CSV table of C-alpha atoms in Angstrom, one decimal:
chain,number,residue,atom,x,y,z
A,1,MET,CA,142.8,147.4,151.1
A,2,ASP,CA,146.2,145.9,151.8
A,3,TYR,CA,148.8,146.0,149.1
A,4,ARG,CA,152.1,144.5,148.2
A,5,TYR,CA,154.7,145.7,145.7
A,6,GLU,CA,155.7,143.9,142.5
A,7,SER,CA,158.1,145.0,139.8
A,8,ASP,CA,158.3,144.9,136.0
A,9,SER,CA,160.6,146.5,133.5
A,10,LEU,CA,159.4,150.0,134.5
A,11,GLY,CA,159.8,149.6,138.2
A,12,GLU,CA,157.7,148.8,141.3
A,13,VAL,CA,153.9,149.0,141.3
A,14,LYS,CA,151.4,148.7,144.2
A,15,VAL,CA,149.2,145.6,143.8
A,16,PRO,CA,146.2,144.5,145.9
A,17,LYS,CA,147.5,141.8,148.4
A,18,ASP,CA,144.6,139.4,147.8
A,19,LYS,CA,144.9,139.3,144.0
A,20,TYR,CA,147.1,137.0,141.9
A,21,TYR,CA,147.9,139.6,139.2
A,22,GLY,CA,151.1,141.5,139.2
A,23,ALA,CA,152.8,144.8,138.1
A,24,GLN,CA,151.8,144.9,134.4
A,25,THR,CA,148.2,144.2,135.2
A,26,ALA,CA,148.2,146.9,137.9
A,27,ARG,CA,149.6,149.4,135.4
A,28,ALA,CA,146.9,148.4,132.9
A,29,VAL,CA,144.1,149.0,135.5
A,30,ALA,CA,145.5,152.4,136.1
A,31,ASN,CA,146.2,153.3,132.5
A,32,PHE,CA,142.9,152.2,131.0
A,33,PRO,CA,140.1,153.6,133.2
A,34,ILE,CA,137.7,153.2,130.2
A,35,GLY,CA,134.1,151.9,130.4
A,36,GLU,CA,132.7,149.1,132.5
A,37,GLN,CA,133.4,146.2,130.1
A,38,LYS,CA,136.0,143.6,131.0
A,39,MET,CA,137.5,141.0,128.8
A,40,PRO,CA,135.0,138.2,128.3
A,41,VAL,CA,135.6,135.1,130.5
A,42,GLU,CA,135.5,133.0,127.4
A,43,ILE,CA,138.8,134.6,126.4
A,44,ILE,CA,140.4,134.2,129.8
A,45,ARG,CA,139.5,130.5,129.9
A,46,ALA,CA,140.6,130.0,126.3
A,47,TYR,CA,143.9,131.4,127.4
A,48,GLY,CA,144.1,128.7,130.1
A,49,ILE,CA,143.8,126.1,127.3
A,50,ILE,CA,146.5,127.9,125.2
A,51,LYS,CA,149.0,128.2,128.1
A,52,LYS,CA,148.5,124.6,129.0
A,53,ALA,CA,149.0,123.5,125.4
A,54,ALA,CA,152.1,125.7,125.1
A,55,VAL,CA,153.8,124.3,128.2
A,56,LEU,CA,153.1,120.7,127.0
A,57,ALA,CA,154.6,121.5,123.6
A,58,ASN,CA,157.6,123.3,125.1
A,59,HIS,CA,158.1,120.4,127.5
A,60,GLU,CA,157.9,117.9,124.6
A,61,GLN,CA,160.5,119.9,122.8
A,62,GLY,CA,162.8,119.9,125.8
A,63,LEU,CA,162.5,123.6,126.6
A,64,ILE,CA,160.9,123.4,130.0
A,65,ASP,CA,161.5,121.0,132.8
A,66,ASN,CA,158.9,118.6,134.3
A,67,GLU,CA,158.5,120.4,137.6
A,68,LYS,CA,157.6,123.7,136.0
A,69,LYS,CA,155.3,121.9,133.5
A,70,GLU,CA,153.3,120.3,136.4
A,71,TYR,CA,153.0,123.6,138.2
A,72,ILE,CA,151.7,125.3,135.1
A,73,ILE,CA,149.3,122.6,134.2
A,74,LYS,CA,147.8,122.7,137.7
A,75,ALA,CA,147.3,126.5,137.6
A,76,CYS,CA,146.0,126.3,134.0
A,77,ASN,CA,143.4,123.7,135.0
A,78,GLU,CA,142.1,126.1,137.7
A,79,LEU,CA,142.0,128.9,135.2
A,80,ILE,CA,140.1,126.8,132.7
A,81,ALA,CA,137.6,125.7,135.4
A,82,GLY,CA,136.8,129.4,136.2
A,83,LYS,CA,138.4,129.3,139.6
A,84,LEU,CA,140.5,132.4,139.0
A,85,ASP,CA,138.0,134.7,137.2
A,86,GLU,CA,138.1,137.4,139.9
A,87,HIS,CA,141.8,138.2,139.1
A,88,PHE,CA,141.2,139.8,135.7
A,89,PRO,CA,140.3,143.4,136.3
A,90,ILE,CA,141.6,145.1,133.1
A,91,SER,CA,139.2,147.1,130.9
A,92,LEU,CA,138.3,145.6,127.6
A,93,TRP,CA,139.4,148.9,126.1
A,94,GLN,CA,143.1,148.4,126.1
A,95,THR,CA,145.8,147.9,123.6
A,96,GLY,CA,144.6,146.5,120.3
A,97,SER,CA,146.7,143.4,120.5
A,98,GLY,CA,145.4,142.3,123.8
A,99,THR,CA,148.9,142.4,125.4
A,100,GLN,CA,147.6,143.5,128.8
A,101,THR,CA,145.2,140.5,129.0
A,102,ASN,CA,147.9,138.1,127.9
A,103,MET,CA,150.2,139.4,130.7
A,104,ASN,CA,147.3,139.4,133.1
A,105,VAL,CA,147.0,135.7,132.4
A,106,ASN,CA,150.7,135.1,132.7
A,107,GLU,CA,150.9,137.0,136.1
A,108,VAL,CA,147.9,135.3,137.6
A,109,LEU,CA,149.2,131.9,136.7
A,110,ALA,CA,152.7,132.7,137.9
A,111,ASN,CA,151.5,134.0,141.3
A,112,ARG,CA,149.1,131.2,141.8
A,113,ILE,CA,152.0,128.8,141.1
A,114,SER,CA,154.1,130.8,143.6
A,115,GLU,CA,151.4,130.3,146.2
A,116,ILE,CA,151.1,126.6,145.5
A,117,ALA,CA,154.9,126.2,145.7
A,118,GLY,CA,155.0,128.1,149.0
A,119,GLU,CA,156.8,131.1,147.5
A,120,LYS,CA,156.0,134.8,148.0
A,121,LEU,CA,153.6,136.4,145.5
A,122,GLY,CA,155.5,138.5,143.1
A,123,SER,CA,158.7,136.4,143.5
A,124,LYS,CA,158.3,135.0,140.0
A,125,LYS,CA,159.4,131.6,141.5
A,126,PRO,CA,159.4,128.8,140.5
A,127,VAL,CA,157.7,130.1,137.3
A,128,HIS,CA,158.4,133.4,135.5
A,129,PRO,CA,155.4,135.1,133.8
A,130,ASN,CA,157.4,136.0,130.7
A,131,ASP,CA,160.2,133.4,130.5
A,132,HIS,CA,158.1,130.4,131.1
A,133,LEU,CA,154.4,131.2,130.8
A,134,ASN,CA,155.0,133.2,127.6
A,135,MET,CA,157.7,130.8,126.2
A,136,SER,CA,157.4,130.4,122.4
A,137,GLN,CA,154.5,132.9,122.4
A,138,SER,CA,153.6,136.5,121.9
A,139,SER,CA,150.4,138.4,122.7
A,140,ASN,CA,150.1,138.9,118.9
A,141,ASP,CA,149.6,135.2,118.2
A,142,THR,CA,148.1,134.0,121.4
A,143,PHE,CA,145.3,136.5,121.6
A,144,PRO,CA,143.8,135.7,118.1
A,145,THR,CA,144.3,132.0,119.0
A,146,ALA,CA,142.2,132.6,122.2
A,147,MET,CA,139.7,134.5,120.1
A,148,ALA,CA,139.3,131.5,117.8
A,149,VAL,CA,139.2,128.9,120.6
A,150,ALA,CA,136.5,131.0,122.5
A,151,VAL,CA,134.3,131.5,119.4
A,152,VAL,CA,134.4,128.0,118.2
A,153,LYS,CA,133.8,126.5,121.6
A,154,LYS,CA,131.0,128.9,122.4
A,155,THR,CA,129.3,128.4,119.0
A,156,LYS,CA,129.5,124.6,118.9
A,157,ASP,CA,128.8,124.0,122.6
A,158,TYR,CA,126.2,126.7,123.3
A,159,LEU,CA,124.8,128.4,120.2
A,160,ILE,CA,124.3,125.6,117.7
A,161,PRO,CA,122.4,123.3,120.1
A,162,ILE,CA,120.0,126.1,120.9
A,163,LEU,CA,119.4,126.9,117.2
A,164,GLU,CA,118.9,123.2,116.5
A,165,GLU,CA,116.2,123.1,119.2
A,166,LEU,CA,114.6,126.1,117.6
A,167,LYS,CA,114.6,124.5,114.2
A,168,ALA,CA,113.1,121.3,115.7
A,169,GLU,CA,110.3,123.2,117.3
A,170,LEU,CA,109.6,125.1,114.0
A,171,SER,CA,109.4,121.7,112.4
A,172,ASN,CA,107.0,120.5,115.0
A,173,LYS,CA,104.7,123.4,114.4
A,174,ALA,CA,105.0,122.9,110.6
A,175,LYS,CA,103.8,119.3,111.0
A,176,LYS,CA,101.1,120.1,113.5
A,177,TYR,CA,99.5,122.7,111.2
A,178,LYS,CA,100.3,121.3,107.8
A,179,ASP,CA,96.6,120.9,106.9
A,180,LEU,CA,95.3,124.2,108.2
A,181,PRO,CA,94.9,126.6,105.3
A,182,LYS,CA,95.0,130.3,106.0
A,183,VAL,CA,95.3,133.7,104.3
A,184,GLY,CA,98.7,134.4,102.9
A,185,ARG,CA,99.9,138.0,103.0
A,186,THR,CA,102.3,139.9,100.7
A,187,HIS,CA,103.0,143.6,101.0
A,188,LEU,CA,100.9,143.3,104.2
A,189,MET,CA,97.9,142.7,101.9
A,190,ASP,CA,95.7,139.6,101.5
A,191,ALA,CA,97.2,137.0,99.1
A,192,THR,CA,96.6,133.4,98.1
A,193,PRO,CA,96.3,130.7,100.8
A,194,ILE,CA,99.1,129.0,102.6
A,195,THR,CA,98.8,126.6,105.4
A,196,LEU,CA,100.0,127.7,108.9
A,197,GLY,CA,102.3,124.6,108.7
A,198,GLN,CA,103.9,125.9,105.5
A,199,GLU,CA,104.4,129.3,107.2
A,200,PHE,CA,106.3,127.6,110.0
A,201,ASP,CA,108.1,125.4,107.6
A,202,SER,CA,109.4,128.5,105.8
A,203,PHE,CA,110.9,129.6,109.1
A,204,ARG,CA,112.5,126.2,109.5
A,205,ALA,CA,114.0,126.2,106.0
A,206,GLN,CA,115.4,129.7,106.5
A,207,LEU,CA,117.0,128.8,109.8
A,208,GLY,CA,118.3,125.5,108.3
A,209,GLU,CA,120.2,127.3,105.5
A,210,ILE,CA,121.7,129.8,108.0
A,211,LEU,CA,122.8,126.9,110.3
A,212,GLU,CA,124.7,125.3,107.4
A,213,ILE,CA,126.5,128.6,106.7
A,214,LEU,CA,127.2,129.1,110.3
A,215,LYS,CA,128.8,125.7,110.7
A,216,ASP,CA,130.8,126.1,107.5
A,217,SER,CA,132.2,129.5,108.7
A,218,LEU,CA,133.7,127.8,111.7
A,219,LYS,CA,136.2,125.9,109.7
A,220,TYR,CA,138.0,129.1,108.8
A,221,LEU,CA,138.3,130.1,112.4
A,222,LYS,CA,139.9,126.8,113.3
A,223,ARG,CA,143.2,127.8,111.6
A,224,LEU,CA,145.2,129.0,114.6
A,225,PRO,CA,148.1,131.4,114.3
A,226,ILE,CA,149.7,130.0,117.5
A,227,GLY,CA,153.5,129.8,117.1
A,228,GLY,CA,153.7,132.9,114.9
A,229,THR,CA,154.9,134.9,117.9
A,230,ALA,CA,155.3,138.7,117.1
A,231,VAL,CA,154.8,139.0,113.4
A,232,GLY,CA,154.1,135.5,112.1
A,233,THR,CA,157.7,134.5,111.6
A,234,ALA,CA,157.8,132.1,114.6
A,235,LEU,CA,160.8,133.9,116.2
A,236,ASN,CA,161.8,132.4,119.5
A,237,THR,CA,160.1,129.1,118.8
A,238,LYS,CA,161.4,125.6,118.0
A,239,LYS,CA,160.4,124.2,114.7
A,240,GLY,CA,157.2,122.2,115.1
A,241,PHE,CA,156.0,124.1,118.2
A,242,ASP,CA,152.8,125.3,116.4
A,243,LYS,CA,151.6,121.8,115.5
A,244,LEU,CA,152.4,120.4,118.9
A,245,ALA,CA,150.5,123.3,120.6
A,246,VAL,CA,147.5,122.8,118.4
A,247,LYS,CA,147.6,119.1,119.1
A,248,TYR,CA,147.3,119.8,122.8
A,249,ILE,CA,144.6,122.4,122.3
A,250,ASN,CA,142.6,119.7,120.4
A,251,THR,CA,143.2,117.3,123.3
A,252,GLU,CA,141.6,119.8,125.6
A,253,THR,CA,138.8,121.0,123.4
A,254,GLU,CA,138.1,118.2,120.9
A,255,LYS,CA,137.4,120.8,118.2
A,256,LYS,CA,139.8,119.8,115.5
A,257,PHE,CA,141.8,123.0,115.2
A,258,LYS,CA,144.7,123.3,112.8
A,259,ALA,CA,147.9,125.2,112.7
A,260,ALA,CA,147.6,128.1,110.3
A,261,GLU,CA,149.9,127.8,107.3
A,262,ASN,CA,150.4,131.5,107.1
A,263,LYS,CA,150.5,132.8,110.7
A,264,SER,CA,151.1,136.4,109.6
A,265,ALA,CA,147.7,136.4,108.0
A,266,GLY,CA,146.0,135.3,111.3
A,267,ILE,CA,147.9,138.0,113.2
A,268,SER,CA,147.7,141.0,110.9
A,269,ALA,CA,144.1,140.6,109.8
A,270,HIS,CA,140.9,139.0,111.1
A,271,ASN,CA,138.8,138.5,108.0
A,272,ASN,CA,137.5,135.1,109.2
A,273,PHE,CA,136.0,136.8,112.3
A,274,VAL,CA,134.5,139.5,110.1
A,275,ASN,CA,133.0,136.8,107.9
A,276,PHE,CA,131.7,134.9,111.0
A,277,SER,CA,130.2,138.1,112.4
A,278,GLY,CA,128.4,138.6,109.1
A,279,VAL,CA,126.8,135.2,109.5
A,280,LEU,CA,125.6,136.2,112.9
A,281,LYS,CA,124.1,139.3,111.4
A,282,THR,CA,122.3,137.2,108.8
A,283,LEU,CA,121.0,135.0,111.6
A,284,ALA,CA,119.9,138.1,113.4
A,285,ALA,CA,118.0,139.3,110.3
A,286,PHE,CA,116.1,136.0,110.2
A,287,LEU,CA,115.3,136.2,114.0
A,288,MET,CA,114.0,139.7,113.5
A,289,LYS,CA,111.6,138.6,110.8
A,290,LEU,CA,110.5,135.6,112.9
A,291,ALA,CA,109.9,137.9,115.9
A,292,ASN,CA,108.0,140.4,113.9
A,293,ASP,CA,105.8,137.8,112.0
A,294,ILE,CA,104.9,136.2,115.3
A,295,ARG,CA,104.0,139.6,116.7
A,296,TRP,CA,101.8,140.4,113.7
A,297,LEU,CA,100.1,137.0,113.7
A,298,ALA,CA,99.3,137.3,117.4
A,299,SER,CA,98.2,141.0,117.3
A,300,GLY,CA,94.8,141.6,118.9
A,301,PRO,CA,93.3,139.8,120.6
A,302,ARG,CA,90.2,141.3,119.1
A,303,CYS,CA,91.3,144.1,116.9
A,304,GLY,CA,94.3,142.7,115.2
A,305,ILE,CA,95.2,139.7,113.0
A,306,ALA,CA,95.0,137.3,116.0
A,307,GLU,CA,95.5,134.1,114.0
A,308,ILE,CA,97.7,132.6,116.7
A,309,LYS,CA,97.6,132.7,120.4
A,310,ILE,CA,100.8,133.2,122.4
A,311,PRO,CA,101.4,132.4,126.0
A,312,LYS,CA,100.4,134.9,128.6
A,313,ASN,CA,103.7,135.4,130.5
A,314,GLU,CA,103.1,138.6,132.4
A,315,PRO,CA,100.8,141.7,132.6
A,316,GLY,CA,101.6,143.9,129.6
A,317,SER,CA,100.7,147.4,130.8
A,318,SER,CA,101.0,149.5,134.0
A,319,ILE,CA,97.8,151.3,133.1
A,320,MET,CA,95.6,149.0,130.8
A,321,PRO,CA,94.2,146.1,132.9
A,322,GLY,CA,94.3,142.7,131.4
A,323,LYS,CA,96.7,143.6,128.5
A,324,VAL,CA,99.1,141.0,127.4
A,325,ASN,CA,102.0,141.8,125.0
A,326,PRO,CA,104.3,139.8,122.8
A,327,THR,CA,107.3,140.5,125.1
A,328,GLN,CA,109.4,137.5,124.1
A,329,ALA,CA,109.2,138.5,120.5
A,330,GLU,CA,110.1,142.1,121.3
A,331,ALA,CA,113.1,140.9,123.4
A,332,LEU,CA,114.3,138.8,120.4
A,333,PHE,CA,113.8,141.7,118.1
A,334,GLN,CA,116.0,144.0,120.2
A,335,ALA,CA,118.7,141.3,120.7
A,336,ALA,CA,118.8,140.9,116.9
A,337,ALA,CA,119.1,144.7,116.4
A,338,GLN,CA,122.1,144.7,118.8
A,339,VAL,CA,123.8,141.9,116.9
A,340,MET,CA,123.4,143.9,113.7
A,341,ALA,CA,125.0,146.9,115.4
A,342,ASN,CA,127.8,144.6,116.8
A,343,ASP,CA,128.6,143.5,113.2
A,344,THR,CA,129.3,147.1,112.2
A,345,ALA,CA,131.8,147.4,115.0
A,346,VAL,CA,133.5,144.1,113.9
A,347,ASN,CA,133.6,145.4,110.3
A,348,ILE,CA,135.4,148.5,111.4
A,349,GLY,CA,137.7,146.5,113.7
A,350,GLY,CA,138.5,144.0,111.0
A,351,SER,CA,139.7,146.8,108.7
A,352,SER,CA,141.9,148.3,111.4
A,353,GLY,CA,145.6,148.0,112.1
A,354,ASN,CA,148.7,148.4,109.9
A,355,PHE,CA,151.2,146.1,108.3
A,356,GLN,CA,151.7,143.0,110.6
A,357,LEU,CA,149.1,143.6,113.3
A,358,ASN,CA,145.4,144.1,113.5
A,359,THR,CA,144.9,146.5,116.5
A,360,ALA,CA,141.3,146.0,117.3
A,361,LYS,CA,141.3,142.5,118.6
A,362,PRO,CA,139.5,143.1,121.9
A,363,LEU,CA,136.8,145.1,120.1
A,364,ILE,CA,136.2,142.3,117.6
A,365,ILE,CA,136.0,139.5,120.1
A,366,TYR,CA,133.9,141.4,122.6
A,367,ASN,CA,131.2,142.1,120.0
A,368,ILE,CA,131.3,138.6,118.5
A,369,LEU,CA,131.0,136.9,121.9
A,370,GLN,CA,128.2,139.3,122.9
A,371,SER,CA,126.4,138.5,119.7
A,372,ILE,CA,126.7,134.8,120.3
A,373,ASN,CA,125.4,135.2,123.9
A,374,LEU,CA,122.6,137.5,122.9
A,375,ILE,CA,121.3,135.2,120.1
A,376,GLY,CA,121.6,132.1,122.3
A,377,ASP,CA,119.9,133.6,125.3
A,378,SER,CA,117.1,135.4,123.4
A,379,VAL,CA,116.3,132.4,121.2
A,380,LYS,CA,116.2,130.0,124.1
A,381,SER,CA,113.9,132.3,126.0
A,382,PHE,CA,111.7,133.0,123.0
A,383,GLN,CA,111.3,129.3,122.3
A,384,GLN,CA,110.6,128.3,125.9
A,385,ARG,CA,108.3,131.2,126.7
A,386,CYS,CA,106.6,131.9,123.4
A,387,LEU,CA,107.1,129.5,120.4
A,388,ASN,CA,106.5,126.3,122.3
A,389,GLY,CA,103.1,127.5,123.6
A,390,ILE,CA,101.7,129.0,120.3
A,391,GLU,CA,98.3,127.7,119.3
A,392,ALA,CA,96.3,128.5,116.2
A,393,ASP,CA,93.0,130.3,116.5
A,394,GLU,CA,91.2,128.1,113.9
A,395,GLU,CA,87.9,130.0,114.0
A,396,LYS,CA,89.6,133.3,113.2
A,397,ILE,CA,91.8,131.7,110.5
A,398,LYS,CA,88.6,130.2,108.9
A,399,GLU,CA,86.8,133.5,109.1
A,400,TYR,CA,89.6,135.4,107.3
A,401,LEU,CA,89.9,132.7,104.7
A,402,GLU,CA,86.3,132.9,103.8
A,403,GLN,CA,86.6,136.7,103.3
A,404,CYS,CA,89.8,136.6,101.3
A,405,LEU,CA,89.3,138.0,97.8
A,406,MET,CA,92.5,136.5,96.5
A,407,LEU,CA,91.0,133.1,96.4
A,408,VAL,CA,89.8,134.3,93.0
A,409,THR,CA,93.4,133.6,91.8
A,410,ALA,CA,92.4,129.9,91.3
A,411,LEU,CA,90.1,131.0,88.5
A,412,ASN,CA,92.8,132.5,86.4
A,413,PRO,CA,93.3,129.2,84.4
A,414,ILE,CA,89.5,128.8,84.1
A,415,ILE,CA,88.1,132.2,83.0
A,416,GLY,CA,91.3,134.3,82.6
A,417,TYR,CA,92.9,137.0,84.7
A,418,ASP,CA,90.7,139.9,83.6
A,419,LYS,CA,87.4,138.2,84.4
A,420,ALA,CA,88.8,137.0,87.7
A,421,ALA,CA,89.9,140.5,88.6
A,422,GLU,CA,86.4,141.8,87.7
A,423,ILE,CA,84.9,139.3,90.1
A,424,ALA,CA,87.2,140.4,92.9
A,425,GLN,CA,86.5,144.1,92.4
A,426,LYS,CA,82.7,143.5,92.3
A,427,ALA,CA,82.8,141.5,95.5
A,428,TYR,CA,84.8,144.1,97.2
A,429,GLN,CA,82.8,147.1,96.0
A,430,GLU,CA,79.4,145.6,96.7
A,431,ASN,CA,80.6,143.8,99.9
A,432,ILE,CA,79.4,140.4,98.7
A,433,SER,CA,81.2,137.1,98.4
A,434,LEU,CA,83.3,136.0,95.5
A,435,LYS,CA,80.7,133.3,94.7
A,436,GLU,CA,77.9,135.9,94.6
A,437,ALA,CA,80.0,138.2,92.4
A,438,ALA,CA,80.9,135.3,90.0
A,439,VAL,CA,77.2,134.3,89.6
A,440,LYS,CA,76.0,137.9,89.2
A,441,LEU,CA,78.6,138.5,86.4
A,442,ASP,CA,77.5,135.2,84.8
A,443,TYR,CA,81.0,133.9,84.6
A,444,LEU,CA,80.4,130.8,86.7
A,445,SER,CA,77.5,129.0,88.3
A,446,ALA,CA,77.6,128.5,92.0
A,447,GLU,CA,78.4,124.8,91.5
A,448,GLU,CA,81.3,125.6,89.2
A,449,PHE,CA,82.6,128.1,91.7
A,450,ASP,CA,82.6,125.6,94.5
A,451,LYS,CA,84.4,123.1,92.2
A,452,TYR,CA,87.3,125.4,91.4
A,453,ILE,CA,87.6,127.3,94.7
A,454,ASP,CA,89.0,125.1,97.5
A,455,PRO,CA,91.6,126.9,99.8
A,456,ALA,CA,93.3,123.7,100.7
A,457,ASP,CA,93.9,122.8,97.1
A,458,MET,CA,95.4,126.2,96.6
A,459,THR,CA,98.3,125.5,98.9
A,460,GLU,CA,99.9,123.0,96.5
A,461,PRO,CA,100.3,122.5,92.7
A,462,ASN,CA,96.7,122.3,91.4
A,463,LEU,CA,96.9,122.1,87.6
A,464,ASP,CA,96.4,118.8,85.8
């Protein structure tokens, strides 16, 4: 590999000749040989938006000339478009403020601008990575701003549409099977009837509530600390820079961000991210239940519950011929488990740091973005390859319903709890039907039993 030499405040450093990053990035690569994880591209591209907004604000305030502004905007647009992704080699596991990544961005933009302007890479001409690309900024305020921009964009543009589609499909299933009564189950034991449609509608309602909470939690992330610089005091900025920068961030993203009133709060602590991660964990808990209920309902095909049939996507066993497994539900379950684990890391990260700086910013954002991607990808796959193709096994559902002892619950208002329980016990012990037991005990005639026991009527209010 060919190299060139670039310098920073600590001296010269060898840098790969074909890369746009500079000395500080090269030092970071050498000093943080930790793990395989890199900074998520969502953060890198969010930084492109922030640097573009910052130069527009600085130009509007008369702090940077038009030529430099145009160069920076051109390079930032390339960064936002993902054309410079290969130039960000630093490990995720770096300083807790994200300083190395901020400087990686500054160096890549500066060197790309040098190339565009016909200058030598590393010359810091016509744009300097610190003096111009970091003007009115610090890693301490730009990194949490990038965190917020990345999470809000990813959630609104990617995750929420997927969850809305899942909700719509659950609603479709609820409508399709609204008149199909089946055995309900509590404690994994037979319970009173519910329709299969009501079962799916319960999932829809659960998801709907979580979606409302998820959307609400985003408003707290939209308060950006940009302009707070090192400790939230706005040192080395011109008054009003923060609002101008946010204005231009909104022009780029259309996400209605606001300048945080107390920027120190957004730099020293990340409670809003901890809260958001908690919502993702709640969503994961719902998805885990959905996955497990689908697995149970589809278990079989002959020796399980088998009330629903799921698509046959691939062979399920390397040794058992013809076996088909609920693989999409299992994948969803595992993704949900990882999201729960990620939330623990975010909680620890959110409580870390001292005084004016949280020092676990890369940890927090890595886990949150991974959770968003895991939920989105696994839900989309689950819906396309499992949920959409689910069909009810109506014969099996009817068979179970006819055998369900808990239909006797409808007799409580007629003959009382104790006599109804006696009917159920007799039917179970003698392996006879509830009707036969009721007649044998002389509590009801066969005609009276048929009048009061109708599974469909038991799925809604049934008292006059």
